[in-house]
Amino acid sequence: MQTPALLLRRSEAADLEAVRAAYARSVSLHQPWTYPPRNLEASLREEHRYLLCLAAGGEIVGTFNISGIVRGYFHSAYLGYEVYVPHQGKGYMRRGLQLLLQKAFGELNLHRLEANIQPENKASIALVRTAGFVREGYSRQYLNIGGRGWKDHERWAILNPEWRDPDAA
C-alpha cells in the first residue's frame, strides 16, 4: 500500500481544537510514553514544531518538534514526535520523519539530531532505526515524563553526513 501524500506545516490558531481532540483520542496510544503538553497553545507555537497532515483534506496525523537547537561548534538539536489515533501503523510517521529530516539537515543545516526514547517503546525505536538513527547510549532517569516520574531513555542520533534524502534520488 502506498502512503498518501503528506506535508509538514506550522500550526495555526485554528488547529488548537483539532490537536486537543487528537490528544484526547490518543491517550491509550501515547501513555505511558508521553502526555499532552500542559500548555498546548504555547506548544503549538514553538518555533520548530510541525504538524504532519494528509495533503488531501489537511487532516492532522501527528506532530514533530525540533528543540534545543545549539549552534556554534555544536549544530545539534533534539527530536520529538507523536502520531494520533487512528493514523498509527500506516507509515505516515516514517514518511513524516523523512520530511522532518529534510528540514533539519537541509533548511536548518544541523549536524546532528538526537531522539531520546524509553526502551520499552518499540514502535518509536523502530521508527528512528528505519530512518537511519544509530543507538548511541542509555541515559538513566533522563526525563520526567508528564510529571509522573523519571524514566530511563535510549539515546538515538543521526548525523547530517550519514543522512540520505530519499527525495533527491
Short mmCIF file of C-alpha atoms in Angstrom, two decimals, residues 13-143:
data_model
loop_
_atom_site.label_atom_id
_atom_site.label_comp_id
_atom_site.label_asym_id
_atom_site.label_seq_id
_atom_site.Cartn_x
_atom_site.Cartn_y
_atom_site.Cartn_z
CA ALA A 13 -4.66 29.20 15.76
CA ALA A 14 -7.46 27.24 14.09
CA ASP A 15 -5.56 23.96 14.72
CA LEU A 16 -5.78 24.14 18.51
CA GLU A 17 -9.07 22.29 18.94
CA ALA A 18 -8.20 19.64 16.33
CA VAL A 19 -4.92 18.89 18.10
CA ARG A 20 -6.63 18.89 21.51
CA ALA A 21 -9.14 16.33 20.18
CA ALA A 22 -6.32 14.27 18.64
CA TYR A 23 -4.57 14.05 22.01
CA ALA A 24 -7.84 13.09 23.72
CA ARG A 25 -8.49 10.18 21.35
CA SER A 26 -4.85 9.02 21.54
CA VAL A 27 -4.43 8.60 25.31
CA SER A 28 -4.17 4.81 25.16
CA LEU A 29 -1.56 5.04 22.39
CA HIS A 30 0.60 7.75 23.97
CA GLN A 31 0.65 6.79 27.61
CA PRO A 32 2.92 5.97 29.35
CA TRP A 33 5.39 7.30 26.74
CA THR A 34 4.15 10.86 26.59
CA TYR A 35 1.43 13.15 27.87
CA PRO A 36 -0.18 16.21 26.30
CA PRO A 37 1.66 19.48 26.93
CA ARG A 38 0.32 21.44 29.89
CA ASN A 39 0.03 24.49 27.65
CA LEU A 40 -0.99 23.13 24.26
CA GLU A 41 -1.37 26.56 22.71
CA ALA A 42 2.21 27.53 23.60
CA SER A 43 3.48 24.14 22.46
CA LEU A 44 1.91 24.60 19.04
CA ARG A 45 3.64 27.99 18.72
CA GLU A 46 7.13 26.58 19.28
CA GLU A 47 9.45 27.70 16.52
CA HIS A 48 10.20 24.31 15.01
CA ARG A 49 7.01 22.39 15.80
CA TYR A 50 5.34 20.99 12.71
CA LEU A 51 2.04 19.30 12.10
CA LEU A 52 2.11 16.25 9.85
CA CYS A 53 -1.00 16.39 7.69
CA LEU A 54 -2.61 14.47 4.87
CA ALA A 55 -2.13 16.60 1.76
CA ALA A 56 -5.68 15.81 0.63
CA GLY A 57 -8.03 17.36 3.15
CA GLY A 58 -5.37 18.52 5.62
CA GLU A 59 -6.22 16.11 8.45
CA ILE A 60 -3.58 16.22 11.21
CA VAL A 61 -1.99 12.80 11.70
CA GLY A 62 0.89 13.71 14.03
CA THR A 63 3.47 16.25 15.12
CA PHE A 64 7.23 16.68 15.02
CA ASN A 65 9.34 19.08 17.04
CA ILE A 66 12.98 20.11 16.75
CA SER A 67 14.05 21.64 20.06
CA GLY A 68 17.12 22.69 21.97
CA ILE A 69 18.98 23.85 18.88
CA VAL A 70 22.54 24.79 19.76
CA ARG A 71 24.66 26.46 17.09
CA GLY A 72 28.34 27.37 17.18
CA TYR A 73 30.55 24.29 17.12
CA PHE A 74 27.62 22.03 18.01
CA HIS A 75 24.84 22.47 15.39
CA SER A 76 22.73 19.91 17.20
CA ALA A 77 19.12 19.54 18.37
CA TYR A 78 16.59 17.14 19.85
CA LEU A 79 13.70 15.48 18.08
CA GLY A 80 10.24 14.83 19.47
CA TYR A 81 7.21 13.37 17.72
CA GLU A 82 3.84 11.70 18.13
CA VAL A 83 1.20 10.15 15.94
CA TYR A 84 -2.51 10.39 16.65
CA VAL A 85 -5.18 7.68 16.57
CA PRO A 86 -6.30 6.37 14.04
CA HIS A 87 -3.18 7.07 11.98
CA GLN A 88 -0.64 4.85 13.74
CA GLY A 89 0.85 1.88 11.89
CA LYS A 90 0.16 3.28 8.41
CA GLY A 91 3.67 4.50 7.54
CA TYR A 92 2.73 8.17 7.94
CA MET A 93 5.34 8.86 10.60
CA ARG A 94 8.05 7.13 8.57
CA ARG A 95 7.36 9.47 5.67
CA GLY A 96 6.88 12.42 8.02
CA LEU A 97 10.27 11.78 9.60
CA GLN A 98 11.86 11.91 6.15
CA LEU A 99 10.23 15.31 5.59
CA LEU A 100 11.39 16.47 9.02
CA LEU A 101 14.98 15.37 8.34
CA GLN A 102 14.90 17.41 5.13
CA LYS A 103 14.10 20.46 7.27
CA ALA A 104 16.65 19.61 9.98
CA PHE A 105 19.57 18.91 7.66
CA GLY A 106 18.61 20.90 4.57
CA GLU A 107 16.90 24.08 5.79
CA LEU A 108 18.31 24.30 9.34
CA ASN A 109 21.74 22.90 8.41
CA LEU A 110 22.01 20.89 11.62
CA HIS A 111 24.91 18.49 12.03
CA ARG A 112 23.19 16.14 14.46
CA LEU A 113 19.64 15.28 15.54
CA GLU A 114 19.06 13.23 18.68
CA ALA A 115 15.95 11.30 19.78
CA ASN A 116 15.64 10.00 23.33
CA ILE A 117 13.23 7.08 23.65
CA GLN A 118 12.05 4.94 26.53
CA PRO A 119 13.47 1.43 25.93
CA GLU A 120 10.04 -0.22 26.06
CA ASN A 121 8.68 1.98 23.27
CA LYS A 122 9.48 -0.47 20.48
CA ALA A 123 7.44 1.32 17.80
CA SER A 124 9.32 4.57 18.35
CA ILE A 125 12.68 2.82 18.29
CA ALA A 126 11.73 1.06 15.05
CA LEU A 127 10.77 4.42 13.52
CA VAL A 128 14.11 6.09 14.17
CA ARG A 129 16.13 2.99 13.32
CA THR A 130 14.39 2.77 9.94
CA ALA A 131 15.26 6.44 9.29
CA GLY A 132 18.97 5.78 9.89
CA PHE A 133 19.36 6.80 13.52
CA VAL A 134 22.00 4.87 15.49
CA ARG A 135 21.72 3.88 19.16
CA GLU A 136 24.45 5.73 20.99
CA GLY A 137 23.74 5.03 24.61
CA TYR A 138 21.49 4.82 27.60
CA SER A 139 20.52 7.71 29.87
CA ARG A 140 19.30 6.82 33.34
CA GLN A 141 16.37 8.85 34.71
CA TYR A 142 16.59 11.11 31.68
CA LEU A 143 13.15 12.75 31.56
#
